[in-house]
Amino acid sequence: MLAELEVIPVGTNSASISGLLAQVATLIDQSGLDYRVGPMGTVVEGDWDRVMNLAKQCHQAMLQSAARVMTTIRIDDRKDKPGTGRIIQKVQSLEAKVGKPLKK
Amino acid sequence: MLAELEVIPVGTNSASISGLLAQVATLIDQSGLDYRVGPMGTVVEGDWDRVMNLAKQCHQAMLQSAARVMTTIRIDDRKDKPGTGRIIQKVQSLEAKVGKPLKK
Amino acid sequence: MLAELEVIPVGTNSASISGLLAQVATLIDQSGLDYRVGPMGTVVEGDWDRVMNLAKQCHQAMLQSAARVMTTIRIDDRKDKPGTGRIIQKVQSLEAKVGKPLKK
Amino acid sequence: MLAELEVIPVGTNSASISGLLAQVATLIDQSGLDYRVGPMGTVVEGDWDRVMNLAKQCHQAMLQSAARVMTTIRIDDRKDKPGTGRIIQKVQSLEAKVGKPLKK
């Protein structure tokens, strides 16, 4: 399955939070799951337990740095498409239907 | 912590999905966690593992009925406010600040 | 259509933001649109332009108080069910399918 | 500001919806706004009115093809960083803090 993770600290002194988000990005990068970083969150691919274990790690790490954390997890799961690779195939399939390359 | 769960089946032929959502609502109602149903999802209160175990049950139950499921989990967690009761207190606190009762 | 609005300020020093959210709740309460406040956001009902005009007001009001604002708008729209009332009917329909009252 | 758009049709016969999403992607590609397609949605950059006008076009186009549409718009807006370019800078800033390139 695919899951987009967004972890937002609330009550930080600064509106710049990339230093805090770097912890989360490092955990995802070291998780062994395939992922793609985007401007509004990171999409990871894996089975429920591995993805949610990673989401918990990211959420708990942020709670070390901020008193309040808002985490959003958006999941797209298809039983007719088991296995991995959808993290790449979804965009490829979209480009095929549009008939031209899209900005990625 | 608080978590809003929304579980959407895709590819169901009909746009009416309350029959499928009833399975999810029943699982939440029987979970033992405190919850509030709203027009766009259900908020549950509990620790990470219990909430996520319930989210997994709901997601997997929907996958029995639909080939594709989009689940969104939005979490609000405060280490400065441990314990339960925030599911009621957040709206009460908002009403106190607004200075009047709100539609609930 | 139904739309859930959540407006989160980032970089506010304090993790307690209900004072800031009260501004948003007041705007929604005064908008004339039907709404329901919940523990994780407020659902409003109306056509696209009125709902989005209200969302803009709420977002801009929060930007007066915080340097950075994360706003989430989740929309559920059915052309086979025009008109209003779904803000109540969705939960009623769910309870009818579950066969018992749910916590609201 | 940045906004992630996700437009999901409900009640389609098939769980495969990339044909329907291609309409949305084409509208975004032709909008003149900068954007990045990802596996779980598309992020666009622009001011409130231009972004929301595009979101409305995408949502209405999908309503031509499906009786029910669930659209999610997640906004990240900073008054301390006006102008455009954050769609690229956020990921660059994250990589600088992590100290290595990330998968994009």
Coordinates of C-alpha atoms in Angstrom, one line a residue:
Chain A
M1 CA 0.0 0.0 0.0
L2 CA 1.0 3.7 -0.4
A3 CA 0.8 6.1 2.5
E4 CA 1.5 9.8 2.6
L5 CA 2.9 11.0 5.9
E6 CA 2.9 14.6 7.1
V7 CA 4.1 15.4 10.6
I8 CA 3.5 19.0 11.8
P9 CA 4.8 20.4 15.1
V10 CA 2.5 22.9 16.8
G11 CA 3.8 25.5 19.3
T12 CA 7.3 25.8 18.0
N13 CA 8.9 29.3 18.3
S14 CA 9.6 29.5 14.6
A15 CA 7.5 29.0 11.5
S16 CA 10.5 27.3 9.9
I17 CA 10.3 23.7 10.8
S18 CA 12.6 22.0 8.3
G19 CA 15.2 21.3 11.0
L20 CA 12.5 19.3 12.9
L21 CA 11.3 17.7 9.7
A22 CA 14.8 16.5 8.9
Q23 CA 14.6 14.0 11.8
V24 CA 11.5 12.6 10.2
A25 CA 13.0 12.5 6.7
T26 CA 16.1 10.7 8.1
L27 CA 13.9 8.0 9.8
I28 CA 12.1 7.4 6.5
D29 CA 15.3 7.3 4.5
Q30 CA 16.8 4.7 6.8
S31 CA 13.6 2.6 7.1
G32 CA 14.3 0.5 4.1
L33 CA 10.9 1.3 2.6
D34 CA 10.7 2.9 -0.8
Y35 CA 9.6 6.6 -0.6
R36 CA 9.3 9.8 -2.4
V37 CA 9.7 13.2 -0.8
G38 CA 7.4 16.0 -2.1
P39 CA 6.6 19.6 -1.2
M40 CA 3.7 18.6 1.1
G41 CA 4.7 15.3 2.6
T42 CA 6.4 12.0 1.9
V43 CA 4.8 9.0 0.3
V44 CA 6.1 5.6 1.5
E45 CA 5.3 2.1 0.1
G46 CA 5.0 -1.1 2.2
D47 CA 2.6 -3.3 4.1
W48 CA 0.4 -1.9 6.8
D49 CA 2.5 -2.9 9.8
R50 CA 5.8 -1.7 8.4
V51 CA 4.3 1.6 7.2
M52 CA 2.5 2.3 10.5
N53 CA 5.5 1.3 12.6
L54 CA 7.5 3.9 10.6
A55 CA 4.7 6.5 11.1
K56 CA 4.8 5.9 14.8
Q57 CA 8.6 6.4 14.9
C58 CA 8.2 9.7 13.0
H59 CA 5.4 10.9 15.2
Q60 CA 7.2 10.0 18.4
A61 CA 10.4 11.6 17.3
M62 CA 8.6 14.8 16.6
L63 CA 7.0 14.7 20.0
Q64 CA 10.5 14.8 21.5
S65 CA 10.9 18.2 19.9
A66 CA 7.4 19.7 20.2
A67 CA 4.7 19.6 22.8
R68 CA 2.0 19.0 20.2
V69 CA 2.2 17.2 16.9
M70 CA -0.5 16.9 14.2
T71 CA 0.2 13.9 11.9
T72 CA -1.8 13.1 8.8
I73 CA -1.6 9.6 7.2
R74 CA -3.4 9.2 3.8
I75 CA -3.5 5.6 2.6
D76 CA -4.2 4.2 -0.9
D77 CA -4.5 0.4 -0.8
R78 CA -5.6 -2.0 -3.6
K79 CA -6.1 -5.7 -3.1
D80 CA -6.2 -6.1 -6.9
K81 CA -2.7 -4.8 -7.1
P82 CA -0.6 -6.5 -4.4
G83 CA 3.1 -6.2 -4.2
T84 CA 5.2 -3.0 -4.6
G85 CA 6.0 -0.6 -7.4
R86 CA 2.8 1.4 -7.4
I87 CA 4.8 4.4 -6.0
I88 CA 6.2 4.7 -9.5
Q89 CA 3.4 3.1 -11.6
K90 CA 0.7 5.6 -10.5
V91 CA 2.5 8.6 -12.0
Q92 CA 3.5 6.6 -15.1
S93 CA 0.0 5.5 -15.6
L94 CA -1.3 9.0 -15.3
E95 CA 1.3 10.3 -17.8
A96 CA 0.3 7.5 -20.3
K97 CA -3.4 8.6 -20.0
V98 CA -2.5 12.3 -20.3
G99 CA -0.3 11.5 -23.3
K100 CA 2.7 13.7 -22.2
P101 CA 5.2 13.9 -19.4
L102 CA 4.1 15.8 -16.3
K103 CA 6.2 17.8 -13.9
K104 CA 7.5 15.6 -11.1
Chain B
M1 CA -4.3 11.3 21.5
L2 CA -7.2 12.1 19.1
A3 CA -7.5 10.6 15.6
E4 CA -10.0 11.2 12.9
L5 CA -10.6 8.2 10.7
E6 CA -12.2 8.3 7.3
V7 CA -12.4 5.1 5.2
I8 CA -13.5 5.5 1.6
P9 CA -14.1 2.6 -0.8
V10 CA -13.3 3.2 -4.5
G11 CA -14.9 1.3 -7.4
T12 CA -18.2 0.4 -5.6
N13 CA -20.6 1.0 -8.5
S14 CA -22.9 3.0 -6.2
A15 CA -22.2 6.5 -4.8
S16 CA -24.1 5.5 -1.6
I17 CA -21.6 3.8 0.7
S18 CA -23.3 4.1 4.1
G19 CA -23.9 0.3 4.1
L20 CA -20.2 -0.2 3.8
L21 CA -19.4 2.5 6.4
A22 CA -21.8 0.8 8.9
Q23 CA -19.2 -2.0 9.2
V24 CA -16.6 0.5 10.1
A25 CA -18.9 2.4 12.6
T26 CA -19.7 -0.9 14.3
L27 CA -16.1 -1.8 14.8
I28 CA -15.4 1.6 16.3
D29 CA -18.5 1.4 18.5
Q30 CA -17.4 -2.0 19.8
S31 CA -13.8 -1.0 20.3
G32 CA -14.1 0.3 23.8
L33 CA -12.4 3.6 22.8
D34 CA -14.3 6.8 23.2
Y35 CA -15.5 8.3 19.9
R36 CA -17.6 10.9 18.2
V37 CA -19.2 10.3 14.8
G38 CA -19.4 13.4 12.5
P39 CA -20.5 14.1 8.9
M40 CA -17.0 13.7 7.5
G41 CA -15.4 11.0 9.7
T42 CA -15.2 9.6 13.2
V43 CA -12.8 10.9 15.9
V44 CA -11.5 8.3 18.4
E45 CA -9.4 8.8 21.5
G46 CA -6.8 6.5 22.9
D47 CA -3.1 5.7 22.8
W48 CA -1.2 5.2 19.5
D49 CA -1.3 1.4 19.5
R50 CA -5.0 1.0 20.4
V51 CA -6.1 3.7 17.9
M52 CA -3.9 2.3 15.1
N53 CA -5.0 -1.3 15.8
L54 CA -8.6 -0.1 15.4
A55 CA -7.7 1.9 12.2
K56 CA -6.2 -1.3 10.8
Q57 CA -9.3 -3.3 11.6
C58 CA -11.6 -0.7 9.9
H59 CA -9.3 -0.5 6.8
Q60 CA -9.1 -4.3 6.4
A61 CA -12.8 -4.7 6.9
M62 CA -13.5 -2.3 4.1
L63 CA -11.0 -4.1 1.8
Q64 CA -13.2 -7.2 2.2
S65 CA -16.0 -5.2 0.4
A66 CA -14.0 -3.0 -2.1
A67 CA -11.0 -3.6 -4.3
R68 CA -9.5 -0.3 -3.3
V69 CA -9.7 1.7 -0.1
M70 CA -8.5 5.2 0.7
T71 CA -8.1 5.7 4.4
T72 CA -7.2 9.0 6.0
I73 CA -6.0 9.3 9.7
R74 CA -5.5 12.7 11.1
I75 CA -3.9 12.7 14.6
D76 CA -3.7 15.5 17.2
D77 CA -1.4 14.5 20.1
R78 CA -0.1 16.6 23.0
K79 CA 2.5 15.4 25.5
D80 CA 1.5 18.3 27.8
K81 CA -2.0 16.9 28.0
P82 CA -1.7 13.2 28.7
G83 CA -4.7 11.0 29.6
T84 CA -8.1 11.1 28.0
G85 CA -11.0 13.6 27.8
R86 CA -9.7 15.9 25.1
I87 CA -12.4 14.5 22.8
I88 CA -14.8 16.6 24.9
Q89 CA -12.5 19.3 26.2
K90 CA -11.4 20.7 22.8
V91 CA -14.9 21.8 21.8
Q92 CA -15.7 23.0 25.4
S93 CA -12.5 25.1 25.3
L94 CA -13.4 26.5 21.9
E95 CA -16.9 27.5 23.1
A96 CA -15.5 29.1 26.2
K97 CA -13.2 31.3 24.0
V98 CA -16.0 32.1 21.5
G99 CA -18.2 33.0 24.5
K100 CA -21.3 31.1 23.2
P101 CA -22.5 27.6 22.5
L102 CA -21.6 26.3 19.0
K103 CA -23.5 23.8 16.8
K104 CA -22.3 20.3 17.5
Chain C
M1 CA -21.7 20.0 -0.6
L2 CA -20.0 19.2 2.7
A3 CA -16.5 20.5 3.6
E4 CA -14.5 19.9 6.7
L5 CA -12.2 22.9 7.6
E6 CA -9.2 22.6 9.8
V7 CA -6.9 25.7 10.2
I8 CA -3.6 25.1 12.0
P9 CA -1.2 27.9 12.9
V10 CA 2.5 27.0 13.0
G11 CA 5.2 28.8 15.0
T12 CA 2.9 30.1 17.7
N13 CA 5.1 29.5 20.8
S14 CA 2.3 27.9 22.7
A15 CA 0.8 24.5 21.9
S16 CA -2.6 25.8 23.1
I17 CA -4.3 27.4 20.0
S18 CA -8.0 27.5 21.0
G19 CA -7.8 31.3 21.4
L20 CA -6.7 31.5 17.7
L21 CA -9.2 28.9 16.6
A22 CA -12.0 30.9 18.3
Q23 CA -11.6 33.6 15.6
V24 CA -12.2 30.9 13.0
A25 CA -15.2 29.4 14.8
T26 CA -16.8 32.9 15.1
L27 CA -16.4 33.5 11.4
I28 CA -18.1 30.1 10.7
D29 CA -20.8 30.7 13.2
Q30 CA -21.6 34.1 11.7
S31 CA -21.4 32.9 8.0
G32 CA -25.0 31.8 7.7
L33 CA -23.9 28.3 6.5
D34 CA -25.0 25.3 8.5
Y35 CA -22.1 23.7 10.4
R36 CA -21.1 21.2 13.0
V37 CA -18.1 21.6 15.3
G38 CA -16.1 18.5 16.1
P39 CA -12.9 17.6 18.0
M40 CA -10.8 17.7 14.8
G41 CA -12.4 20.3 12.6
T42 CA -15.7 21.9 11.6
V43 CA -17.9 20.6 8.8
V44 CA -19.9 23.3 6.9
E45 CA -22.5 22.8 4.2
G46 CA -23.2 25.0 1.2
D47 CA -22.3 25.5 -2.5
W48 CA -18.6 25.6 -3.6
D49 CA -18.4 29.4 -3.8
R50 CA -19.9 30.2 -0.4
V51 CA -17.9 27.4 1.3
M52 CA -14.6 28.4 -0.3
N53 CA -15.2 32.1 0.4
L54 CA -15.7 31.2 4.1
A55 CA -12.5 29.0 4.0
K56 CA -10.6 31.9 2.6
Q57 CA -11.8 34.2 5.4
C58 CA -10.9 31.7 8.1
H59 CA -7.4 31.1 6.5
Q60 CA -6.7 34.8 6.1
A61 CA -7.9 35.6 9.6
M62 CA -5.4 33.0 11.0
L63 CA -2.6 34.5 8.9
Q64 CA -3.1 37.7 10.8
S65 CA -2.1 35.9 14.0
A66 CA 0.5 33.4 12.8
A67 CA 3.3 33.6 10.2
R68 CA 2.4 30.2 8.8
V69 CA -0.9 28.5 8.5
M70 CA -1.7 24.9 7.4
T71 CA -5.3 24.6 6.3
T72 CA -7.0 21.4 5.2
I73 CA -10.3 21.3 3.3
R74 CA -12.0 17.9 2.8
I75 CA -15.0 18.0 0.4
D76 CA -17.7 15.4 -0.1
D77 CA -20.0 16.4 -3.0
R78 CA -22.8 14.4 -4.7
K79 CA -24.6 15.6 -7.8
D80 CA -27.2 12.9 -7.1
K81 CA -28.0 14.6 -3.8
P82 CA -28.4 18.3 -4.5
G83 CA -29.6 20.8 -1.9
T84 CA -28.8 20.8 1.8
G85 CA -29.4 18.6 4.8
R86 CA -26.7 16.0 4.2
I87 CA -24.8 17.4 7.2
I88 CA -27.5 15.7 9.3
Q89 CA -28.6 12.9 7.0
K90 CA -25.2 11.3 6.6
V91 CA -25.0 10.4 10.3
Q92 CA -28.7 9.5 10.5
S93 CA -28.2 7.1 7.5
L94 CA -25.2 5.6 9.2
E95 CA -27.2 5.0 12.4
A96 CA -30.0 3.4 10.5
K97 CA -27.6 1.0 8.8
V98 CA -25.8 0.2 12.1
G99 CA -29.2 -0.3 13.8
K100 CA -28.4 1.7 16.9
P101 CA -27.6 5.3 18.0
L102 CA -23.9 6.3 17.8
K103 CA -22.0 8.7 19.9
K104 CA -22.2 12.2 18.4
Chain D
M1 CA 1.1 29.4 -1.2
L2 CA 1.3 25.7 -1.8
A3 CA -1.7 23.4 -2.0
E4 CA -1.9 19.7 -2.5
L5 CA -5.0 18.6 -4.5
E6 CA -6.4 15.1 -4.4
V7 CA -9.7 14.4 -6.3
I8 CA -11.3 11.0 -5.8
P9 CA -14.4 9.8 -7.6
V10 CA -16.7 7.5 -5.6
G11 CA -19.1 5.0 -7.1
T12 CA -17.1 4.3 -10.3
N13 CA -17.4 0.8 -11.6
S14 CA -13.7 0.2 -11.6
A15 CA -11.1 0.7 -8.9
S16 CA -8.8 2.0 -11.7
I17 CA -9.4 5.7 -11.9
S18 CA -6.3 7.0 -13.7
G19 CA -8.4 7.7 -16.8
L20 CA -10.5 10.0 -14.8
L21 CA -7.6 11.6 -13.0
A22 CA -6.0 12.4 -16.4
Q23 CA -8.6 15.0 -16.9
V24 CA -7.6 16.6 -13.6
A25 CA -3.9 16.4 -14.4
T26 CA -4.5 18.0 -17.8
L27 CA -6.3 20.9 -16.2
I28 CA -3.5 21.5 -13.8
D29 CA -0.8 21.1 -16.5
Q30 CA -2.6 23.8 -18.6
S31 CA -3.3 26.2 -15.7
G32 CA -0.1 28.1 -15.9
L33 CA 0.6 27.4 -12.2
D34 CA 3.8 25.6 -11.2
Y35 CA 3.0 22.1 -10.0
R36 CA 4.5 18.7 -9.0
V37 CA 2.7 15.4 -9.5
G38 CA 3.3 12.8 -6.9
P39 CA 1.9 9.3 -6.1
M40 CA -0.8 10.6 -3.7
G41 CA -1.8 14.0 -5.2
T42 CA -0.5 17.1 -7.0
V43 CA 1.0 20.1 -5.3
V44 CA 0.4 23.5 -7.0
E45 CA 1.8 26.9 -6.2
G46 CA 0.0 30.2 -6.5
D47 CA -2.1 32.7 -4.7
W48 CA -5.4 31.7 -3.0
D49 CA -7.7 32.7 -5.8
R50 CA -5.8 31.1 -8.7
V51 CA -5.3 27.9 -6.8
M52 CA -8.9 27.6 -5.6
N53 CA -10.2 28.5 -9.1
L54 CA -8.1 25.6 -10.4
A55 CA -9.3 23.3 -7.6
K56 CA -12.9 24.1 -8.5
Q57 CA -12.3 23.3 -12.2
C58 CA -10.7 20.0 -11.2
H59 CA -13.6 19.1 -8.8
Q60 CA -16.3 20.1 -11.3
A61 CA -14.7 18.2 -14.1
M62 CA -14.6 15.0 -12.0
L63 CA -18.3 15.6 -11.1
Q64 CA -19.0 15.3 -14.8
S65 CA -17.7 11.7 -14.7
A66 CA -18.8 10.5 -11.3
A67 CA -21.9 11.0 -9.1
R68 CA -19.8 11.7 -6.0
V69 CA -16.4 13.3 -5.6
M70 CA -14.2 13.6 -2.5
T71 CA -11.7 16.3 -2.9
T72 CA -9.0 17.1 -0.4
I73 CA -7.0 20.4 -0.5
R74 CA -4.1 20.8 2.0
I75 CA -2.6 24.3 2.1
D76 CA 0.7 25.5 3.4
D77 CA 0.9 29.3 3.5
R78 CA 3.6 31.6 4.9
K79 CA 3.3 35.4 5.1
D80 CA 7.0 35.5 6.0
K81 CA 7.8 33.9 2.6
P82 CA 5.8 35.7 -0.1
G83 CA 6.3 35.0 -3.8
T84 CA 6.8 31.7 -5.5
G85 CA 9.6 29.0 -5.5
R86 CA 8.7 27.2 -2.2
I87 CA 7.5 24.3 -4.3
I88 CA 11.2 23.6 -5.0
Q89 CA 12.8 25.2 -1.9
K90 CA 11.0 23.1 0.7
V91 CA 12.6 19.9 -0.5
Q92 CA 15.9 21.5 -1.1
S93 CA 15.9 22.9 2.5
L94 CA 15.0 19.5 3.8
E95 CA 17.9 17.9 2.0
A96 CA 20.3 20.5 3.3
K97 CA 19.2 19.8 6.8
V98 CA 19.4 16.0 6.3
G99 CA 22.8 16.4 4.7
K100 CA 22.1 14.1 1.8
P101 CA 19.9 13.9 -1.3
L102 CA 16.5 12.3 -0.8
K103 CA 14.4 10.2 -3.2
K104 CA 12.1 12.6 -5.1

